[in-house]
mmCIF file of C-alpha atoms in Angstrom:
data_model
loop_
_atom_site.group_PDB
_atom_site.id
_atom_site.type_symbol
_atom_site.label_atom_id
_atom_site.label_comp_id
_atom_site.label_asym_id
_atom_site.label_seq_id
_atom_site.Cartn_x
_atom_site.Cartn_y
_atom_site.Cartn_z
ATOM 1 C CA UNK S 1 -18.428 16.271 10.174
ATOM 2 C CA UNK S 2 -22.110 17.009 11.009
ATOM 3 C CA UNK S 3 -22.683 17.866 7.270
ATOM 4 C CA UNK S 4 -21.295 14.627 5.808
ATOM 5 C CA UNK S 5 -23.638 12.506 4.349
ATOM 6 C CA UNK S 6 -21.735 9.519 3.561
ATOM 7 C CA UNK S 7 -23.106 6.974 0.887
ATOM 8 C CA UNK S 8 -22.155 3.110 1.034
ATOM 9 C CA UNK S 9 -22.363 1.005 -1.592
ATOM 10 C CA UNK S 10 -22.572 -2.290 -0.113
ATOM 11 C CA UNK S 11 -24.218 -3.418 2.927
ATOM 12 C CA UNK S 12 -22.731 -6.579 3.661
ATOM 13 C CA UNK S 13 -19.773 -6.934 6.881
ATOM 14 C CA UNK S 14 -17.712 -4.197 5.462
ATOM 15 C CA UNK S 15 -20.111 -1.584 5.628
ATOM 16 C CA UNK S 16 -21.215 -3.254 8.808
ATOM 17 C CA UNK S 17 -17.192 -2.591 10.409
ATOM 18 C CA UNK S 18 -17.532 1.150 8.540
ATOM 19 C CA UNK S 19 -20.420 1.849 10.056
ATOM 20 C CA UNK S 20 -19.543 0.690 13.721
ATOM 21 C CA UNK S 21 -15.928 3.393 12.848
ATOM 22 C CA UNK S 22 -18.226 6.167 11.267
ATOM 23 C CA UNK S 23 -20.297 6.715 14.701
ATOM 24 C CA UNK S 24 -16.929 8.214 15.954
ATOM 25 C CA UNK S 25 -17.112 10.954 13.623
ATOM 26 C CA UNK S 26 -20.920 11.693 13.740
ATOM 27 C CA UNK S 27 -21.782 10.907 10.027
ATOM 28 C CA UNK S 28 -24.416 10.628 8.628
ATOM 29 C CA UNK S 29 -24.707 7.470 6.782
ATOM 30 C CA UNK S 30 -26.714 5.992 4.042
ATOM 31 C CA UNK S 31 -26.350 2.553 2.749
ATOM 32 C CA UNK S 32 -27.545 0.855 -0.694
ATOM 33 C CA UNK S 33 -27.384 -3.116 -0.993
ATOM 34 C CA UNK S 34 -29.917 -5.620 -3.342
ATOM 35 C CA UNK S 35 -30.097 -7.722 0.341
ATOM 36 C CA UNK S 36 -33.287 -6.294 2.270
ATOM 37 C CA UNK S 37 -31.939 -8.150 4.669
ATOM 38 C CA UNK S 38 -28.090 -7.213 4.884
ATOM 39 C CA UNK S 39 -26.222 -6.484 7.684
ATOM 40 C CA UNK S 40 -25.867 -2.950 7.509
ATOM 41 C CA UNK S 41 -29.662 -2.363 7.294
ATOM 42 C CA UNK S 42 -30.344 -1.358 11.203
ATOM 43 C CA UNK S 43 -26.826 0.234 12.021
ATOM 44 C CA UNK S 44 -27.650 3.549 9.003
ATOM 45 C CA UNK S 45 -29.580 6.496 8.990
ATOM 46 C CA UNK S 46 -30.709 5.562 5.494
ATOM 47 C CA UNK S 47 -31.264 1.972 4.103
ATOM 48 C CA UNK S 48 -31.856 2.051 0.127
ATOM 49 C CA UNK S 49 -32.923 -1.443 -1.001
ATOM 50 C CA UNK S 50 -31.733 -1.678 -4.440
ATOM 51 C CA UNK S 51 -29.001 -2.544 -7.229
ATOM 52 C CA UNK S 52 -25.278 -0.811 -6.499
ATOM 53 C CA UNK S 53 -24.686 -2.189 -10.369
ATOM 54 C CA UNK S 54 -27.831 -0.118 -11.423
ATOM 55 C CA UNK S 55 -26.638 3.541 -12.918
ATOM 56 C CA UNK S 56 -30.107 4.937 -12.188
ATOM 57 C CA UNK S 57 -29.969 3.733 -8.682
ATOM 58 C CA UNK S 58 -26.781 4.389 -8.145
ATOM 59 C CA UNK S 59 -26.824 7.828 -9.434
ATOM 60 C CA UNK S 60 -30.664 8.502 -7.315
ATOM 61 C CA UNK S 61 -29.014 6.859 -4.226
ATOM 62 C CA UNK S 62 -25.328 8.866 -4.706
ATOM 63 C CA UNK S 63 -27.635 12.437 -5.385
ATOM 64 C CA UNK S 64 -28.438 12.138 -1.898
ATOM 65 C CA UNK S 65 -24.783 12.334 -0.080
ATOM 66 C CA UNK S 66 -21.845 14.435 -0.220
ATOM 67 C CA UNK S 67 -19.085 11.173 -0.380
ATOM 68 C CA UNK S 68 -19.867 8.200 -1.770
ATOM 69 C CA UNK S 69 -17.625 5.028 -0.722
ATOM 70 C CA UNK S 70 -18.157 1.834 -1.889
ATOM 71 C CA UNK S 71 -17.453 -1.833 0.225
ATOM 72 C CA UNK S 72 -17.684 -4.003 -3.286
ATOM 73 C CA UNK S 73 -15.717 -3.550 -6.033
ATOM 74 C CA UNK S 74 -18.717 -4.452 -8.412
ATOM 75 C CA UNK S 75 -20.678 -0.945 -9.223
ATOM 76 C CA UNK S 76 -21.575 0.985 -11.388
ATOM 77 C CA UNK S 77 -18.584 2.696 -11.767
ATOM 78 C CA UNK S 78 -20.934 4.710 -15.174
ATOM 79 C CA UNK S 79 -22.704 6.461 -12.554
ATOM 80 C CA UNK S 80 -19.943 6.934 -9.997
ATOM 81 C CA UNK S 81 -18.415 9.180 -12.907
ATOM 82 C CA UNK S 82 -21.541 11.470 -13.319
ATOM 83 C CA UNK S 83 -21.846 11.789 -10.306
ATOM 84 C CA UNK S 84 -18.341 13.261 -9.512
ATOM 85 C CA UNK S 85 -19.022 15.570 -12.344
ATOM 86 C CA UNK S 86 -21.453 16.393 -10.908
ATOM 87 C CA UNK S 87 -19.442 17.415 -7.338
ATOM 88 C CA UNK S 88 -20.344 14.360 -5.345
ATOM 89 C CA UNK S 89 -17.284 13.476 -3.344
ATOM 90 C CA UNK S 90 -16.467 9.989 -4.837
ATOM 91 C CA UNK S 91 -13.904 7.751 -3.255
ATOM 92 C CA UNK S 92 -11.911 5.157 -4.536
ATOM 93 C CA UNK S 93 -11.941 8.044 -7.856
ATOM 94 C CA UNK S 94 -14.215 6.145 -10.617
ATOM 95 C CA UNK S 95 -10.881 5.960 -12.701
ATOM 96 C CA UNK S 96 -9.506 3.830 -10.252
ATOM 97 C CA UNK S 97 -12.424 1.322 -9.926
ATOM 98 C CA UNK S 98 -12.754 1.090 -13.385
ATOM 99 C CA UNK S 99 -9.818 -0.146 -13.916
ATOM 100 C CA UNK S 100 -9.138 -2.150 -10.792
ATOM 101 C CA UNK S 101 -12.656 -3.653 -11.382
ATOM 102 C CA UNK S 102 -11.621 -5.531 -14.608
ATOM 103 C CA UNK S 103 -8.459 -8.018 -13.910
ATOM 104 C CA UNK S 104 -7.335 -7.439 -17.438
ATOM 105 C CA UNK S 105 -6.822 -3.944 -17.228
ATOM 106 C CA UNK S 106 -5.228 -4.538 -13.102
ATOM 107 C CA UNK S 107 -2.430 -6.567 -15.034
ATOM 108 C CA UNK S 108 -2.032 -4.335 -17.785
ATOM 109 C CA UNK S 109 -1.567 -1.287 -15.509
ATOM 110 C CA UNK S 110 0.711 -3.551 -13.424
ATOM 111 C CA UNK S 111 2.672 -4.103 -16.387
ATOM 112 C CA UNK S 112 2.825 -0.165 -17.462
ATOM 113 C CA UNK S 113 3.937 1.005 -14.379
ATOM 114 C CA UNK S 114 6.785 -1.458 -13.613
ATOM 115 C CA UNK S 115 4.697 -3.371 -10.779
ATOM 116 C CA UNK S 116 6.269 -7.049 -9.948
ATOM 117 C CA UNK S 117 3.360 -9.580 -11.306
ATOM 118 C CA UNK S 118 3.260 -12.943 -13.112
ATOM 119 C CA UNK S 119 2.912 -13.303 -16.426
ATOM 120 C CA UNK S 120 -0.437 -13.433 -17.962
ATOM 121 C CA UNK S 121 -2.324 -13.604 -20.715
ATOM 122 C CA UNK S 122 -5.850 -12.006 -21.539
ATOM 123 C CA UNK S 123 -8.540 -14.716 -23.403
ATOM 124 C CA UNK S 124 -11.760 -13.244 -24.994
ATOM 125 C CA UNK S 125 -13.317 -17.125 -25.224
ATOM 126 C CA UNK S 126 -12.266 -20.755 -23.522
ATOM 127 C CA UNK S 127 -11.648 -21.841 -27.498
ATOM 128 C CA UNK S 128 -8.462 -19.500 -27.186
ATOM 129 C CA UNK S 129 -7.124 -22.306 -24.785
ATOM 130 C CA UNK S 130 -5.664 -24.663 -27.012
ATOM 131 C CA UNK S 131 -3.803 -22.163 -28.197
ATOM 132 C CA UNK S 132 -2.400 -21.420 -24.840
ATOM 133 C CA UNK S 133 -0.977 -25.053 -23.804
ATOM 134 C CA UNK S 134 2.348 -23.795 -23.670
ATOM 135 C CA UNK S 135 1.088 -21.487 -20.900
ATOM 136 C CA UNK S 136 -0.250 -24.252 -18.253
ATOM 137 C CA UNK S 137 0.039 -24.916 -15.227
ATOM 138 C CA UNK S 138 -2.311 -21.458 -14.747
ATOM 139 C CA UNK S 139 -4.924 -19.865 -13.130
ATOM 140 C CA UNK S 140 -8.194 -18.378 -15.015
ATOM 141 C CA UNK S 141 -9.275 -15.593 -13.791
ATOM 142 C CA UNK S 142 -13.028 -13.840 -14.817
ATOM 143 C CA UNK S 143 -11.950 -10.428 -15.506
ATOM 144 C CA UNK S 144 -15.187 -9.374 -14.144
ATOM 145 C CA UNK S 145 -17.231 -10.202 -10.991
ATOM 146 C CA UNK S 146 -15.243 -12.666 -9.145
ATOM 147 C CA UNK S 147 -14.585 -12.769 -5.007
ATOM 148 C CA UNK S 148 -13.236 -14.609 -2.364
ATOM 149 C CA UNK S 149 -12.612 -17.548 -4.728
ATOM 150 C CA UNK S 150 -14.947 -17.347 -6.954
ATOM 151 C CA UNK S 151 -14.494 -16.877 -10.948
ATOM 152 C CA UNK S 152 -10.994 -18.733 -10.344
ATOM 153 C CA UNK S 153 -9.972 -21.787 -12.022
ATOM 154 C CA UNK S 154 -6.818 -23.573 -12.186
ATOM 155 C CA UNK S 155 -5.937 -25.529 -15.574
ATOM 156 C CA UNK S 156 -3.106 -27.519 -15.620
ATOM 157 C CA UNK S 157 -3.360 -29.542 -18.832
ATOM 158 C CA UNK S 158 -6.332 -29.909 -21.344
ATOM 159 C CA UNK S 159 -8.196 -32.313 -19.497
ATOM 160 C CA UNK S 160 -8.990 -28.811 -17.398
ATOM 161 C CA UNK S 161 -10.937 -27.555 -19.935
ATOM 162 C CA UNK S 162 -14.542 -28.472 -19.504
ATOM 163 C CA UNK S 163 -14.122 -26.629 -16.104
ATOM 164 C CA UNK S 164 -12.939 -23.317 -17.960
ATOM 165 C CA UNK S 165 -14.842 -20.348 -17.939
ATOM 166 C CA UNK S 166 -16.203 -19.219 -20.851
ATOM 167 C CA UNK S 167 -16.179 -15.586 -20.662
ATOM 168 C CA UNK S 168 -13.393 -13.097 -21.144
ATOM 169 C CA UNK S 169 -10.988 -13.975 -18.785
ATOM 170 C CA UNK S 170 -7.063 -13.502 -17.546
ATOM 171 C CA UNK S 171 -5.017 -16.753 -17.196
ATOM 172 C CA UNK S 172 -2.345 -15.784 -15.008
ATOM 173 C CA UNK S 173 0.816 -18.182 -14.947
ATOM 174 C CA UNK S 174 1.516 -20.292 -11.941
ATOM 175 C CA UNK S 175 3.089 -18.938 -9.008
ATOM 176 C CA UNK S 176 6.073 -20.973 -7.232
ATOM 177 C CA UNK S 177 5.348 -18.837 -4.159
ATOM 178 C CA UNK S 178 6.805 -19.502 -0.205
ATOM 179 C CA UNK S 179 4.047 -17.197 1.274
ATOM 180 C CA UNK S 180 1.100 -15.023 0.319
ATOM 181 C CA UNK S 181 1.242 -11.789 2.087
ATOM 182 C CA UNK S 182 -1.190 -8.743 1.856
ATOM 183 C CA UNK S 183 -0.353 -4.679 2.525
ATOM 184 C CA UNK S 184 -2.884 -2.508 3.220
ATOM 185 C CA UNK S 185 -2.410 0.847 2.555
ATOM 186 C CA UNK S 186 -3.921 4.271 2.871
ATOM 187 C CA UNK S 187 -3.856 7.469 0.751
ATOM 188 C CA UNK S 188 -5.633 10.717 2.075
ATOM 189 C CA UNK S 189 -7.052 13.536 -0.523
ATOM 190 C CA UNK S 190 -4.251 15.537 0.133
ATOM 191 C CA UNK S 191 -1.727 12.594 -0.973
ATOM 192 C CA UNK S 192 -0.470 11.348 2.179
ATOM 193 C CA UNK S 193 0.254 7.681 1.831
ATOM 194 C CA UNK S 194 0.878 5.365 5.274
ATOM 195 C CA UNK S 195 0.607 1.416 5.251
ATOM 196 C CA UNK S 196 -0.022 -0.953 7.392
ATOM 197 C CA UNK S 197 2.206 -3.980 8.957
ATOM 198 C CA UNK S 198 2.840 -6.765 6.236
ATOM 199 C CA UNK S 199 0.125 -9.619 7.118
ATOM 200 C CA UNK S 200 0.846 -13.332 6.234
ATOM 201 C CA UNK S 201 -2.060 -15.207 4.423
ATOM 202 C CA UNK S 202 -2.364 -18.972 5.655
ATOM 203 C CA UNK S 203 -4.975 -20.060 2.680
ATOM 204 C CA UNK S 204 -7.729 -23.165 3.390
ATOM 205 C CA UNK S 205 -6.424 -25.920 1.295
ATOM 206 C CA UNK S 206 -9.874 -26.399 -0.424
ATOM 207 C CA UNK S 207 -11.964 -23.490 -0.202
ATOM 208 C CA UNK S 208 -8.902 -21.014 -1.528
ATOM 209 C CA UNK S 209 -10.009 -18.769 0.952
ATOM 210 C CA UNK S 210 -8.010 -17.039 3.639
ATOM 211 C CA UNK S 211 -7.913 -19.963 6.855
ATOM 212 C CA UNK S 212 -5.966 -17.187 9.057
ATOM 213 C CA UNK S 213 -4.268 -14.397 8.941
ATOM 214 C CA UNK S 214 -0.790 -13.964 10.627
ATOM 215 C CA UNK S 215 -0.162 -10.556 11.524
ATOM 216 C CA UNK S 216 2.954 -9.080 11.541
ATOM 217 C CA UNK S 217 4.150 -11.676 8.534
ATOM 218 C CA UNK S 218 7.190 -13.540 9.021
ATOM 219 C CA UNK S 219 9.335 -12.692 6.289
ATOM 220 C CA UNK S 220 12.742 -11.188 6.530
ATOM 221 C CA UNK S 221 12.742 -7.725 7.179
ATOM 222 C CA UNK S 222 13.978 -6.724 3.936
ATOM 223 C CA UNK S 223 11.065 -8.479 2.356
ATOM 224 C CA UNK S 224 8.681 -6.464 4.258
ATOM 225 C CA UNK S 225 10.388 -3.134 3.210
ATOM 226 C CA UNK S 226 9.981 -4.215 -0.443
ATOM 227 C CA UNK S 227 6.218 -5.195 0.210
ATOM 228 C CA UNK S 228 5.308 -1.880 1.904
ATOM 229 C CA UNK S 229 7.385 -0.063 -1.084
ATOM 230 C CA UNK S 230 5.406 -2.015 -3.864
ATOM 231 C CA UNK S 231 2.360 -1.773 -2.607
ATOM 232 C CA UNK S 232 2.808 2.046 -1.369
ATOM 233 C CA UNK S 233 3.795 2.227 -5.626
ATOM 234 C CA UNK S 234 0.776 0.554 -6.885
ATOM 235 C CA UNK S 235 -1.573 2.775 -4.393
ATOM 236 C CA UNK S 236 0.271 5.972 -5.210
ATOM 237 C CA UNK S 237 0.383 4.771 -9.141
ATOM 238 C CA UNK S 238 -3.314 3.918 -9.118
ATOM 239 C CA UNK S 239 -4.473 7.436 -7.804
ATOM 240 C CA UNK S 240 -6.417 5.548 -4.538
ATOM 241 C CA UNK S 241 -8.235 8.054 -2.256
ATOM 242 C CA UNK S 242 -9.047 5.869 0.932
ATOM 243 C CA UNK S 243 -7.981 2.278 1.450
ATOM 244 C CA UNK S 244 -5.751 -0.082 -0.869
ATOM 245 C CA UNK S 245 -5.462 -3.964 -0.134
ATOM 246 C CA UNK S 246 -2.172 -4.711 -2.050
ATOM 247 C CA UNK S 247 -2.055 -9.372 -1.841
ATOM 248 C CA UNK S 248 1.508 -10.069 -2.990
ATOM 249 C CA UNK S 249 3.378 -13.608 -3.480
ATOM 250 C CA UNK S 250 7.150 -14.370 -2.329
ATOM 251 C CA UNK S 251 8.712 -16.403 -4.329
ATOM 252 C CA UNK S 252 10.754 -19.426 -3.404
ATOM 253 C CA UNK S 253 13.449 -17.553 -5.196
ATOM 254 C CA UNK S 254 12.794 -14.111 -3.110
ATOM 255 C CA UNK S 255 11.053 -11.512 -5.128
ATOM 256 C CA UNK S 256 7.756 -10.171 -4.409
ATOM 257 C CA UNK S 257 4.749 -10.404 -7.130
ATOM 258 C CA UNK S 258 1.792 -8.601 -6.525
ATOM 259 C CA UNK S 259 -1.510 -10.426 -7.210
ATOM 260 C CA UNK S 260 -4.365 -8.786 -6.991
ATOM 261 C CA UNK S 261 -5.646 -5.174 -5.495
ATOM 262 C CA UNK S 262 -8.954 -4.444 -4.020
ATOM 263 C CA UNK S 263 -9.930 -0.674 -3.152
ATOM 264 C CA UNK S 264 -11.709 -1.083 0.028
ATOM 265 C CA UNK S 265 -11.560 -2.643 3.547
ATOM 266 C CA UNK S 266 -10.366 -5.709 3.346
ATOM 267 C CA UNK S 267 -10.108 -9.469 5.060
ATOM 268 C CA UNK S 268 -6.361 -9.180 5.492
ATOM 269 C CA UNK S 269 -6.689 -5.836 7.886
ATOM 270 C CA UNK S 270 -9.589 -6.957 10.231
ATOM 271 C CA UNK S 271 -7.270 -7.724 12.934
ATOM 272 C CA UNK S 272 -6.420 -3.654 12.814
ATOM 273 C CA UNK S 273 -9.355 -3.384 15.148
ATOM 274 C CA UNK S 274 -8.003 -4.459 17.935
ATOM 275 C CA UNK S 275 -4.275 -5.042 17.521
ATOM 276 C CA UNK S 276 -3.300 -1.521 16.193
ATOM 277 C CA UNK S 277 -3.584 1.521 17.139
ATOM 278 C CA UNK S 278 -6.002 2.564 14.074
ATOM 279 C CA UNK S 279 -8.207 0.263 12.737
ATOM 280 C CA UNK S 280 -8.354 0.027 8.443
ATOM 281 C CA UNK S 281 -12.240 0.557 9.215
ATOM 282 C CA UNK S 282 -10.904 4.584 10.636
ATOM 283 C CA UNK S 283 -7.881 4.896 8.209
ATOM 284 C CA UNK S 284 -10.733 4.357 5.497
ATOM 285 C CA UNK S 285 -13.213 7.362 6.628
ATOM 286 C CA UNK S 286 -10.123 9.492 7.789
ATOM 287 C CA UNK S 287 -8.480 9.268 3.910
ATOM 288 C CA UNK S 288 -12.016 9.953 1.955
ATOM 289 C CA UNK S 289 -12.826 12.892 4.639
ATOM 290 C CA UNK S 290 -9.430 14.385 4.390
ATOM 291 C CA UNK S 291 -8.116 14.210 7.906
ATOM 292 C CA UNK S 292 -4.803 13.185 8.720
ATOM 293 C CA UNK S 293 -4.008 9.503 9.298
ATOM 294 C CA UNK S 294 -3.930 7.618 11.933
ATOM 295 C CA UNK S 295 -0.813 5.729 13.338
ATOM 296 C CA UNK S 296 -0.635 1.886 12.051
ATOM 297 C CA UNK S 297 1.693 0.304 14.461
ATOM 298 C CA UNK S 298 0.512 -2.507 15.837
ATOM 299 C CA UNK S 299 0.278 -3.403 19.799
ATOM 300 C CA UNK S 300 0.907 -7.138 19.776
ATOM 301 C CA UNK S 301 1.105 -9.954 17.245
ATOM 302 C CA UNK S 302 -2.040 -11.323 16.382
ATOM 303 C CA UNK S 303 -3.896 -14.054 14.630
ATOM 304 C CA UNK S 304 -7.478 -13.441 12.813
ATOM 305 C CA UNK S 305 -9.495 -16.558 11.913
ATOM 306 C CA UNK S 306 -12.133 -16.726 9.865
ATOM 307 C CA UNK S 307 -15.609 -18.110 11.153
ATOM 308 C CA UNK S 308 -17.282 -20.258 8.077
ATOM 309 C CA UNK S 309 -20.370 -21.479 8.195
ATOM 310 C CA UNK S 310 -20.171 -25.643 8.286
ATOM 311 C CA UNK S 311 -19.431 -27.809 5.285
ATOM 312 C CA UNK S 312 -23.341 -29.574 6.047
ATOM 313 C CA UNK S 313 -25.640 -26.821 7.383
ATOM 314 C CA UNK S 314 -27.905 -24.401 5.741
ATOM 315 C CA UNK S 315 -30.075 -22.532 8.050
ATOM 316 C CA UNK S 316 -30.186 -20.164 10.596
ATOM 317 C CA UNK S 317 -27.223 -19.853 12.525
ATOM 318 C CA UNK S 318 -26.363 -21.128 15.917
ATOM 319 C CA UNK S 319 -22.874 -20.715 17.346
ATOM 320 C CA UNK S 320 -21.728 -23.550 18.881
ATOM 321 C CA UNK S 321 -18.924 -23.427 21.262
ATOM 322 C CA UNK S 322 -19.101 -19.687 21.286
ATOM 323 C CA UNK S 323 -18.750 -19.713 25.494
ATOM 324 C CA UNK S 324 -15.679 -21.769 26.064
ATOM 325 C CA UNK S 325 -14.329 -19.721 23.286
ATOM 326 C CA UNK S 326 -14.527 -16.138 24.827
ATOM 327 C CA UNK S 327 -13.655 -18.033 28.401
ATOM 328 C CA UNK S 328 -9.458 -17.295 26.470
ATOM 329 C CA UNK S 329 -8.150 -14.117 27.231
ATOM 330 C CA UNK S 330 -7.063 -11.957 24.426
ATOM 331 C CA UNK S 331 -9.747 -13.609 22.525
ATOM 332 C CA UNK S 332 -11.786 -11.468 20.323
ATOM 333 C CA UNK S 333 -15.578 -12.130 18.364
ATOM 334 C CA UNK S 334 -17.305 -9.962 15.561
ATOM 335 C CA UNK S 335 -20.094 -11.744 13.887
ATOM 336 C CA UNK S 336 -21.040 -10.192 10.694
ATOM 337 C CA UNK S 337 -25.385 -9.851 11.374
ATOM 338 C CA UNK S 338 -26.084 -12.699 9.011
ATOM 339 C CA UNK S 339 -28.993 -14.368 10.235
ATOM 340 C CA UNK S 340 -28.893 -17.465 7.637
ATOM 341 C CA UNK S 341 -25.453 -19.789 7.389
ATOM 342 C CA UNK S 342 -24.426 -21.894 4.640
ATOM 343 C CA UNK S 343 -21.227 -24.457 3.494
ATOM 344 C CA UNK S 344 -18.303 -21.640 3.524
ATOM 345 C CA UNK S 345 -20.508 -18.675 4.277
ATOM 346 C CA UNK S 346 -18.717 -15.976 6.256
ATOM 347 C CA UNK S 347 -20.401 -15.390 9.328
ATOM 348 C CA UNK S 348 -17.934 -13.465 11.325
ATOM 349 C CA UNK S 349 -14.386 -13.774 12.744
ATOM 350 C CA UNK S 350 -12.126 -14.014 15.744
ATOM 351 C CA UNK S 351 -8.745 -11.755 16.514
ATOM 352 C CA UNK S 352 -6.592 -13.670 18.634
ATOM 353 C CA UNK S 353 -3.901 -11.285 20.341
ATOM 354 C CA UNK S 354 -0.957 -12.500 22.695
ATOM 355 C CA UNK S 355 2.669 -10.967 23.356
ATOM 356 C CA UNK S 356 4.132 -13.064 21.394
ATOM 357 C CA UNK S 357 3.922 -14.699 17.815
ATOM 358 C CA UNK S 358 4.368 -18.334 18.704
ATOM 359 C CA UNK S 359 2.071 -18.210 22.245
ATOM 360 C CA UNK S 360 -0.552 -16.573 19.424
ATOM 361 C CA UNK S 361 -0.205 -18.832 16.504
ATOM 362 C CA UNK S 362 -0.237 -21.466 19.431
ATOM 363 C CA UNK S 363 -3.826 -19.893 20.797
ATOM 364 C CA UNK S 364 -5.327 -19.542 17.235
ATOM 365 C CA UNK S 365 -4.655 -22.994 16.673
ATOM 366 C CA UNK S 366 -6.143 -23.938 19.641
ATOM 367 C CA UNK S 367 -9.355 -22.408 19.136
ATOM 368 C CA UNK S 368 -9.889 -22.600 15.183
ATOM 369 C CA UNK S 369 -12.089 -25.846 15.670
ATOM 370 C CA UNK S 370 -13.496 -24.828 18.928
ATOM 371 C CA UNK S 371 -16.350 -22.557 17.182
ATOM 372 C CA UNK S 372 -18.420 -23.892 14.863
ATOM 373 C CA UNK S 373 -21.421 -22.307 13.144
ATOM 374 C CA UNK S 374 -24.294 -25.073 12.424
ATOM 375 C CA UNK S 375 -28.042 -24.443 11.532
#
């Protein structure tokens, strides 16, 4: 491992958790990010501040390393092809980010290869709305560039259409859905596939981002065969070297749609740090380097809750409430090295283990309120 020089795109809290798993296996690590100040900036041997949407930087900045990973979705995936050309180790494969990176061409491969999804139709303009009436209730979707709620819509009716984005987008028909659930799975270079535990998604009513995460899910067991199937399919189907966050809908009427992919570590596996026996962080390196991968079982149920910064502060950030919170055994922090918070900002989060699910579910909700992040 000594002569791995492994390239991040990405310097925010998943390169951060990569990092922290990467000192295990003595690489060398070099990260690129347009934040001087992001989080991975101290924790790498190499800090390049600069565009990962760039090609020129990212072909400079990938002309130094022998892998290149990424920890965004949002790259220049132009450059990520040149430079596998040109023998640089590149995982997720360019083909697979360029397609998973547009939400268009995710559906349309779902739809190829016989993946579960929800109907959906693609819209160059918001005029081509009217048009679509018969389609609402729906989501909009920018095909490009969105995250953690961002660049989605809902439109139920025309009155939703001064809200609409105006760029080519997907608008994805409604879901009637009993839970959200997410699979993470991993795929090594020599094709060996192993996923994680199915994870249950409890969303924030306003913010449509994850509140907490339920971990294992509780679906019937012949749900969670189907999920690991599907999303051990779309991973396989897709050609993924490294890691594969499959978020599926059940249905109220029992089948399983997938909804999105992203090819990277991912919200709905943090808990994997400390409640099974190989964290997503390790499965990640251990796919792209070629090793064998590491067991997923878990240890003990757990609960991970997302720390947001406070509806009313902007500022730097002072944890309130952070002693009586770590006073709870089985009670787990990792802050994310963002000096600055702000309304909804992700600052960090907590993995609440216990033996069982209710005593954790009981814990998390507990302590959910108990830490609050204020400027």
């Amino acid at each position: 491992m000594n002569t791995v020089k492994l390239g991040i795109l990405g310097g925010g809290q998943l390169g951060r958790m990569l990092l922290q798993a990467g000192l295990d296996f003595n690489l060398y690590t070099l990260v690129l990010d347009p934040d001087e100040h992001a989080p991975c900036r101290h924790l790498c041997e190499e800090f390049v501040h600069g565009d990962f949407k760039d090609y020129d930087t990212v072909y400079a900045f990938g002309k130094k390393c022998t892998h290149v990973t990424i920890e965004i979705e949002h790259v220049n995936v132009d450059a990520l092809f040149q430079l596998e050309k040109e023998g640089v180790l590149v995982y997720p494969k360019p083909a697979s980010l360029q397609t998973i990176q547009d939400k268009g061409l995710q559906k349309e491969f779902f739809q190829k290869n016989s993946i579960p999804t929800s109907d959906f139709r693609l819209l160059q303009e918001a005029a081509e709305l009217e048009a679509n009436l018969d389609f609402l209730p729906a989501f909009q979707k920018l095909r490009r560039g969105g995250y953690d709620g961002n660049g989605v819509t809902r439109l139920t009716s025309a009155a939703d259409f001064s809200k609409a984005f105006q760029a080519p987008t997907v608008l994805e028909k409604l879901v009637e859905f009993e839970t959200e659930i997410s699979v993470i799975c991993a795929r090594n270079t020599q094709g060996e596939v192993k996923a994680f535990p199915v994870v249950e998604q409890v969303m924030h009513p306003e913010h449509n981002l994850v509140d907490y995460l339920l971990a294992p899910a509780q679906i019937a067991y012949k749900l969670q065969r189907m999920a690991i199937e599907i999303a051990t399919h779309v991973t396989t189907a897709l050609d993924i070297v490294g890691l594969l966050a499959v978020e599926m809908f059940v249905t109220r009427d029992g089948q399983i749609l997938v909804n999105e992919v992203a090819p990277r570590p991912h919200n709905s596996g943090h808990h994997t740090m400390k409640a099974n026996a190989t964290s997503q962080f390790e499965q990640h390196l251990r796919a792209i380097l070629g090793l064998p991968l590491g067991d997923t079982e878990p240890h003990c149920p757990a609960v991970l809750v997302n720390l947001l910064g406070e509806a009313s502060y902007s500022g730097e950030a002072v944890y309130e409430g952070l002693d009586t919170t770590l006073q709870e055994p089985g009670v787990y922090i990792h802050l994310y090295g963002k000096k600055f918070t702000r309304p909804y900002r992700k600052m960090g989060h907590l993995t609440v283990l216990a033996s069982t699910v209710e005593e954790v579910k009981q814990k998390a909700d507990l302590l959910k309120n108990r830490l609050k992040i204020i400027a």
